[in-house]
Coordinates of C-alpha atoms and ligand atoms in Angstrom, one line a residue:
X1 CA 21.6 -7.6 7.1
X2 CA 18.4 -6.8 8.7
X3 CA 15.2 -7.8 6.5
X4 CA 14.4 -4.3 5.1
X5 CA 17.9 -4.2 3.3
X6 CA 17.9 -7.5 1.9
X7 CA 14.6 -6.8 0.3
X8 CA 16.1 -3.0 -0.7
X9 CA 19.2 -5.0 -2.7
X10 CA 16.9 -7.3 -4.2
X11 CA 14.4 -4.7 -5.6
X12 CA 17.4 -3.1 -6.9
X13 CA 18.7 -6.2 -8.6
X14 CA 14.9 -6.8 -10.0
X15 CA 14.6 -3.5 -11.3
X16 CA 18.0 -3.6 -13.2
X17 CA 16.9 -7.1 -14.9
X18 CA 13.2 -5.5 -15.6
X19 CA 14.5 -2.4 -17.0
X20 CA 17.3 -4.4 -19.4
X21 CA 13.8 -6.7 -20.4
X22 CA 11.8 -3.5 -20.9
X23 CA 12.4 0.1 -21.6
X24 CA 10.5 3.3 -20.4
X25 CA 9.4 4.0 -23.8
X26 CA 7.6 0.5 -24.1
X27 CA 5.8 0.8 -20.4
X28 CA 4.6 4.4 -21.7
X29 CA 2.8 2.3 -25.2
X30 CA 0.7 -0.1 -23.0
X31 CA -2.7 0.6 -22.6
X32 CA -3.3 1.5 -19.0
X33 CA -0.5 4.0 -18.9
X34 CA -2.8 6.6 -20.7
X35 CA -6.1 5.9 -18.3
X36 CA -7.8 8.1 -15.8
X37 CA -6.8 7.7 -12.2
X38 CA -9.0 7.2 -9.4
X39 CA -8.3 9.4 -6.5
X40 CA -7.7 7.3 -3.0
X41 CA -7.7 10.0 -0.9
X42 CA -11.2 11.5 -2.0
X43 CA -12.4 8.1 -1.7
X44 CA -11.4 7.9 1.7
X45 CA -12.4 11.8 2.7
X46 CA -16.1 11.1 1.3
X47 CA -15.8 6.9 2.7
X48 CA -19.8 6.6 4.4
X49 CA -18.0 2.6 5.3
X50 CA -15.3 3.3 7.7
X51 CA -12.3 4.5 4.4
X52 CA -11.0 0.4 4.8
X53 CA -8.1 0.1 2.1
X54 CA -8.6 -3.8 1.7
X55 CA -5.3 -5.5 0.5
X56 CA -4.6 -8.7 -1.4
X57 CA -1.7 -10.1 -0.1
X58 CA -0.1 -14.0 -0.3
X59 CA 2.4 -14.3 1.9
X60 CA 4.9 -11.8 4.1
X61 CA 8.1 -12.0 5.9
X62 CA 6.6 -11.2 9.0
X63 CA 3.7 -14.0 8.7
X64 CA 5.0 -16.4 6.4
X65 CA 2.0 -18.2 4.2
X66 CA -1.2 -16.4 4.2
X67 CA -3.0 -17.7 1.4
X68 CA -0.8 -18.8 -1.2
X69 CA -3.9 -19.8 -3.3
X70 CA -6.1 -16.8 -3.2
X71 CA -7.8 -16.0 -6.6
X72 CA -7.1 -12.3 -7.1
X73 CA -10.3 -11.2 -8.9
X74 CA -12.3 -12.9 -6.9
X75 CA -11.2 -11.5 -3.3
X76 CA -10.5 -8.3 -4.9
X77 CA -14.2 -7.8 -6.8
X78 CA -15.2 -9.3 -3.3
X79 CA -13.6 -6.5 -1.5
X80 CA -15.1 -3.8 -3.8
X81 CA -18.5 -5.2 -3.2
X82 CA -18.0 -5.0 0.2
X83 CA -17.5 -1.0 -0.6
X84 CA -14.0 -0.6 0.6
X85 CA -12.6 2.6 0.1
X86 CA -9.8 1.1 -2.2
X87 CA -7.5 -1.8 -2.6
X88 CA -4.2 -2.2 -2.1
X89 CA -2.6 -4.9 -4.1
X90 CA 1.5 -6.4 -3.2
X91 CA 3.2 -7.0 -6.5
X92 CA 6.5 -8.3 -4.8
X93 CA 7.5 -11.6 -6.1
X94 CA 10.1 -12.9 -3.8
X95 CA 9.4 -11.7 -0.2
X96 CA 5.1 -11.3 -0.3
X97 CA 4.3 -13.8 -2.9
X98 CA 2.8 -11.7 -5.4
X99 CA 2.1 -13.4 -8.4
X100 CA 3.5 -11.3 -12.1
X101 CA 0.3 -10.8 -13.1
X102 CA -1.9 -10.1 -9.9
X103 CA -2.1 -6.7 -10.2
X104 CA -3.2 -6.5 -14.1
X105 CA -6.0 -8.4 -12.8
X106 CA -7.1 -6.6 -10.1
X107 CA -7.1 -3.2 -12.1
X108 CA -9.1 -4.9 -15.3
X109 CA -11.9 -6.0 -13.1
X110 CA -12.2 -3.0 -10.8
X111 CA -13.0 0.4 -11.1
X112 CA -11.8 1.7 -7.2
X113 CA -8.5 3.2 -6.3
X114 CA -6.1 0.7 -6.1
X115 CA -2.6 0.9 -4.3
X116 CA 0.5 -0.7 -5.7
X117 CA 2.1 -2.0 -2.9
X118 CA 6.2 -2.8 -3.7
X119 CA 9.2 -1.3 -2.7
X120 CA 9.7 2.1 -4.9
X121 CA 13.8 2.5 -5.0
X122 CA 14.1 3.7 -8.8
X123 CA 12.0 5.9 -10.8
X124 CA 11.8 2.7 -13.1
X125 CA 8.9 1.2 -10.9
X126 CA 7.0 5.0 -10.8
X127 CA 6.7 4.5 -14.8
X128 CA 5.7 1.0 -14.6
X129 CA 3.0 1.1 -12.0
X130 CA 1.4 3.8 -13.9
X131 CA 1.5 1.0 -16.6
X132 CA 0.1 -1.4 -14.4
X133 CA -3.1 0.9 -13.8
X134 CA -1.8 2.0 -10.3
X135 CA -3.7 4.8 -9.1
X136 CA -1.5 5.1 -6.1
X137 CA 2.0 4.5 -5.1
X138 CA 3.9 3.7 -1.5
X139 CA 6.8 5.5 -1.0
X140 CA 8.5 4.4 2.6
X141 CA 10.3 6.4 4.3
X142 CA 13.1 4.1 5.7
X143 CA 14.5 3.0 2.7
X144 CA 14.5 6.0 0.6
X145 CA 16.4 10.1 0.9
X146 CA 14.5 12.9 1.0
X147 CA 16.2 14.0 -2.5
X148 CA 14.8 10.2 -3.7
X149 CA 11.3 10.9 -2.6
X150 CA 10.6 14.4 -3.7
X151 CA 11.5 13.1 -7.1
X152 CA 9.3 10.2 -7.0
X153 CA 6.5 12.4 -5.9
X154 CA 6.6 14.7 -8.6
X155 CA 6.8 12.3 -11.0
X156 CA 3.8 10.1 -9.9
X157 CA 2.1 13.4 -10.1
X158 CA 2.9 14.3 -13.6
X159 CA 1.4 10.9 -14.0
X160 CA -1.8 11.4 -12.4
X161 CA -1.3 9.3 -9.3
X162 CA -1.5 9.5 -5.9
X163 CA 1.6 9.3 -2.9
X164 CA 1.0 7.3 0.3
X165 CA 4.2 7.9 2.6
X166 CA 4.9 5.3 4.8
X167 CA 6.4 6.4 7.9
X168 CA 6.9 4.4 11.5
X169 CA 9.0 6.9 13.6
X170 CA 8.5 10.3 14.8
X171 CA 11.7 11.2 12.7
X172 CA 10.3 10.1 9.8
X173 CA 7.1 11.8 10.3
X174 CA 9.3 15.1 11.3
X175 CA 11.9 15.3 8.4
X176 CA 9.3 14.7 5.8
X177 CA 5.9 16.6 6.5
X178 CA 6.8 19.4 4.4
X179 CA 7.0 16.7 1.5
X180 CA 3.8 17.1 -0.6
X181 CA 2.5 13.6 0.0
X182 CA -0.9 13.0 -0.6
X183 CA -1.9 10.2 2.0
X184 CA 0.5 9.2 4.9
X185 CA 0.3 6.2 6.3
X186 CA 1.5 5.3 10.6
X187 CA 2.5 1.0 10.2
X188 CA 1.7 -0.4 13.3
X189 CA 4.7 -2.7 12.4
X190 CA 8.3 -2.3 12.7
X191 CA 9.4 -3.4 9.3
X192 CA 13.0 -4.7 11.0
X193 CA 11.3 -6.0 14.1
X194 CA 8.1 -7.2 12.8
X195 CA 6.5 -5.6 16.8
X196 CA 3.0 -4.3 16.0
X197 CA 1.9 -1.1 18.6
X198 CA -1.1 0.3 18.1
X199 CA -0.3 2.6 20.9
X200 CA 3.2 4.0 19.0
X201 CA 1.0 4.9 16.0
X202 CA -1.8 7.1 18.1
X203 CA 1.3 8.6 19.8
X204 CA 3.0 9.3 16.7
X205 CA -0.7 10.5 14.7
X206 CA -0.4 13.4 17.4
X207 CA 2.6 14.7 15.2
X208 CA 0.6 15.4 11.7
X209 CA -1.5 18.4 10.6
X210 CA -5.1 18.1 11.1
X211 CA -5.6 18.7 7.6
X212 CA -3.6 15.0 6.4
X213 CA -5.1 12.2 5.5
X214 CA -4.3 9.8 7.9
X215 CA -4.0 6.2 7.5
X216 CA -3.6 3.4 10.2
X217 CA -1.7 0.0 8.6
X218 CA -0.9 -3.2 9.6
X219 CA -1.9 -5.7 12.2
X220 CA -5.4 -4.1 12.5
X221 CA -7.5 -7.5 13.8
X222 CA -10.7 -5.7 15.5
X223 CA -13.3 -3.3 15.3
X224 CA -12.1 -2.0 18.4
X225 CA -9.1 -1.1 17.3
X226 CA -10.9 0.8 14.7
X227 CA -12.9 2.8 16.5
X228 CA -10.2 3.6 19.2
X229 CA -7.8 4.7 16.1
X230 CA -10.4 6.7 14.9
X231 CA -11.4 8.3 18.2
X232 CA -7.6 9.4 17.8
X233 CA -7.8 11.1 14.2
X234 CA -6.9 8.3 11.7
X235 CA -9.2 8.4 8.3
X236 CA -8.4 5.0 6.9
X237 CA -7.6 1.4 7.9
X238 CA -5.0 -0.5 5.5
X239 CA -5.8 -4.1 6.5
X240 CA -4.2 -7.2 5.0
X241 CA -3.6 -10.3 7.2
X242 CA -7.1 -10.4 9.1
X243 CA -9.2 -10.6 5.6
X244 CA -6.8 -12.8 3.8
X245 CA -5.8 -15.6 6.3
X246 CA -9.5 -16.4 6.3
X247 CA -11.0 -18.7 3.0
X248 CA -12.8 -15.9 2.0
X249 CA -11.5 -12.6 2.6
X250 CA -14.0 -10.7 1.2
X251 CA -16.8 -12.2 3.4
X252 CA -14.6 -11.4 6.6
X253 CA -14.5 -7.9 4.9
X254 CA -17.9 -7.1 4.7
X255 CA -18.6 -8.2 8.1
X256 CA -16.3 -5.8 9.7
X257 CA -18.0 -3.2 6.9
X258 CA -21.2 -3.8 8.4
X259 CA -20.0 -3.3 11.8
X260 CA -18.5 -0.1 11.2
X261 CA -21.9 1.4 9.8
Ligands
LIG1 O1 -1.5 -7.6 6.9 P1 -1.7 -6.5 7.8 O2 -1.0 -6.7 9.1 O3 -3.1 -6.0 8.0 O4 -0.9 -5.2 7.1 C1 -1.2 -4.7 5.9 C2 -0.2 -3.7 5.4 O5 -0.1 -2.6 6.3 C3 1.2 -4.4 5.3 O6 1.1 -5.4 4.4 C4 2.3 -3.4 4.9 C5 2.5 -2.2 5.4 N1 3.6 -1.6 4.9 C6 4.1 -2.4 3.9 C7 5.2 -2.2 3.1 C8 5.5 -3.2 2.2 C9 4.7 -4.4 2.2 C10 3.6 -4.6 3.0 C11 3.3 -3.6 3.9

């Protein structure tokens, strides 16, 4: 089983235990369920720093140990300071790390657009993110149908929240641009083969509408890569590893923010 499936039968597994241990009704009572959004893709449209979507990340099956002992609201409040566009935050356990409450933290002690980045494969985690206080959610294309997303989108939006697609293929970008995402995201990375091409993701940015917000992720590690991303129509930079490999992310953040200005 290639990596991408085992994760897919473990979410699937997760999500059956969470939704025995909690039901829709009591994820629609908690607090942040009923609070404002924050649009991500305004934020990035109107970004005067470069639309950088900082993420908090601990570890990844493609890099093993990244910084297993990050505080969350510090690198996080960091990152804001540093006037990143948003944040995007992993709240997998098993494969990237994340600790339970990492998230809840994040959204108490900021006020930008944050990303909830986990694998979606159940309408389950749609409900519970907007519980977390997600303002977006990641919908990748390889794991999921069309039927799967289109439902997923609608009902993020009846909750006031955003949709990043993920895609990484042209086929992906094809079959689902009539799909009414609101960000979509080109990863760099091959999520089976763990290969990072910048090149594939300018070839493949050719394929969208002028008029889509377009997001660069993954394995982004200079400002030239940046600038020659944005010389090629992308609008935002998801960027994980380079921050938060270094003892303080946020620092490492706002350098490259002051670079890009
Ligand atoms: O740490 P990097 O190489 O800067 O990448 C960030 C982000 O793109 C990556 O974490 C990511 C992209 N798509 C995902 C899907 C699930 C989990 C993680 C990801």
């Amino acid at each position: 089983m290639n990596i991408l499936d085992t994760i897919k039968a473990q979410k699937l597994k997760e999500v059956a235990n969470l939704k025995a241990q909690f039901s829709t009704s009591f994820l629609e009572e908690q607090p942040l369920f009923n609070s404002a959004t924050h649009s991500l893709r305004k934020a990035i449209e109107s970004s005067v720093t470069g639309g950088i979507i900082a993420e908090f990340k601990r570890k990844s099956p493609a890099k093993g140990n990244i910084n297993l002992d990050a505080n969350v609201v510090e690198v996080t409040q960091g990152y804001a300071n540093a006037a990143v566009s948003g944040l995007s935050v992993l709240t997998d356990v098993d494969f990237f790390g994340a600790r339970t409450n990492d998230f809840e933290l994040a959204r108490k002690n900021n006020t930008i657009p944050m990303l909830r980045k986990d694998f979606m494969v159940d309408e389950y985690q749609i409900i519970q993110s907007k519980a977390m206080g997600a303002d977006v959610i990641l919908l990748i294309a390889k794991i999921l149908n069309k039927k799967q997303m289109q439902s997923y989108i609608n009902l993020a939006h009846e909750l006031g929240m955003e949709v990043f697609l993920e895609t990484q293929n042209e086929a992906e970008i094809l079959d689902n641009l009539d799909l009414n995402f609101d960000l979509i995201g080109i990863n760099n990375r091959n999520l089976n083969s763990f290969e990072v091409s910048v090149e594939n993701s300018i070839k493949l940015a050719q394929l969208l509408p002028k008029s889509s917000n377009k997001i660069a992720e993954s394995g982004i590690n200079s400002l030239e890569t940046i600038q020659l991303l944005q010389a090629n129509g992308f609008h935002g930079f998801l960027i994980g590893e380079y921050f938060m490999k270094e003892e303080n992310p946020a620092e490492k953040c706002r350098n490259l923010i002051q670079k890009l200005l």
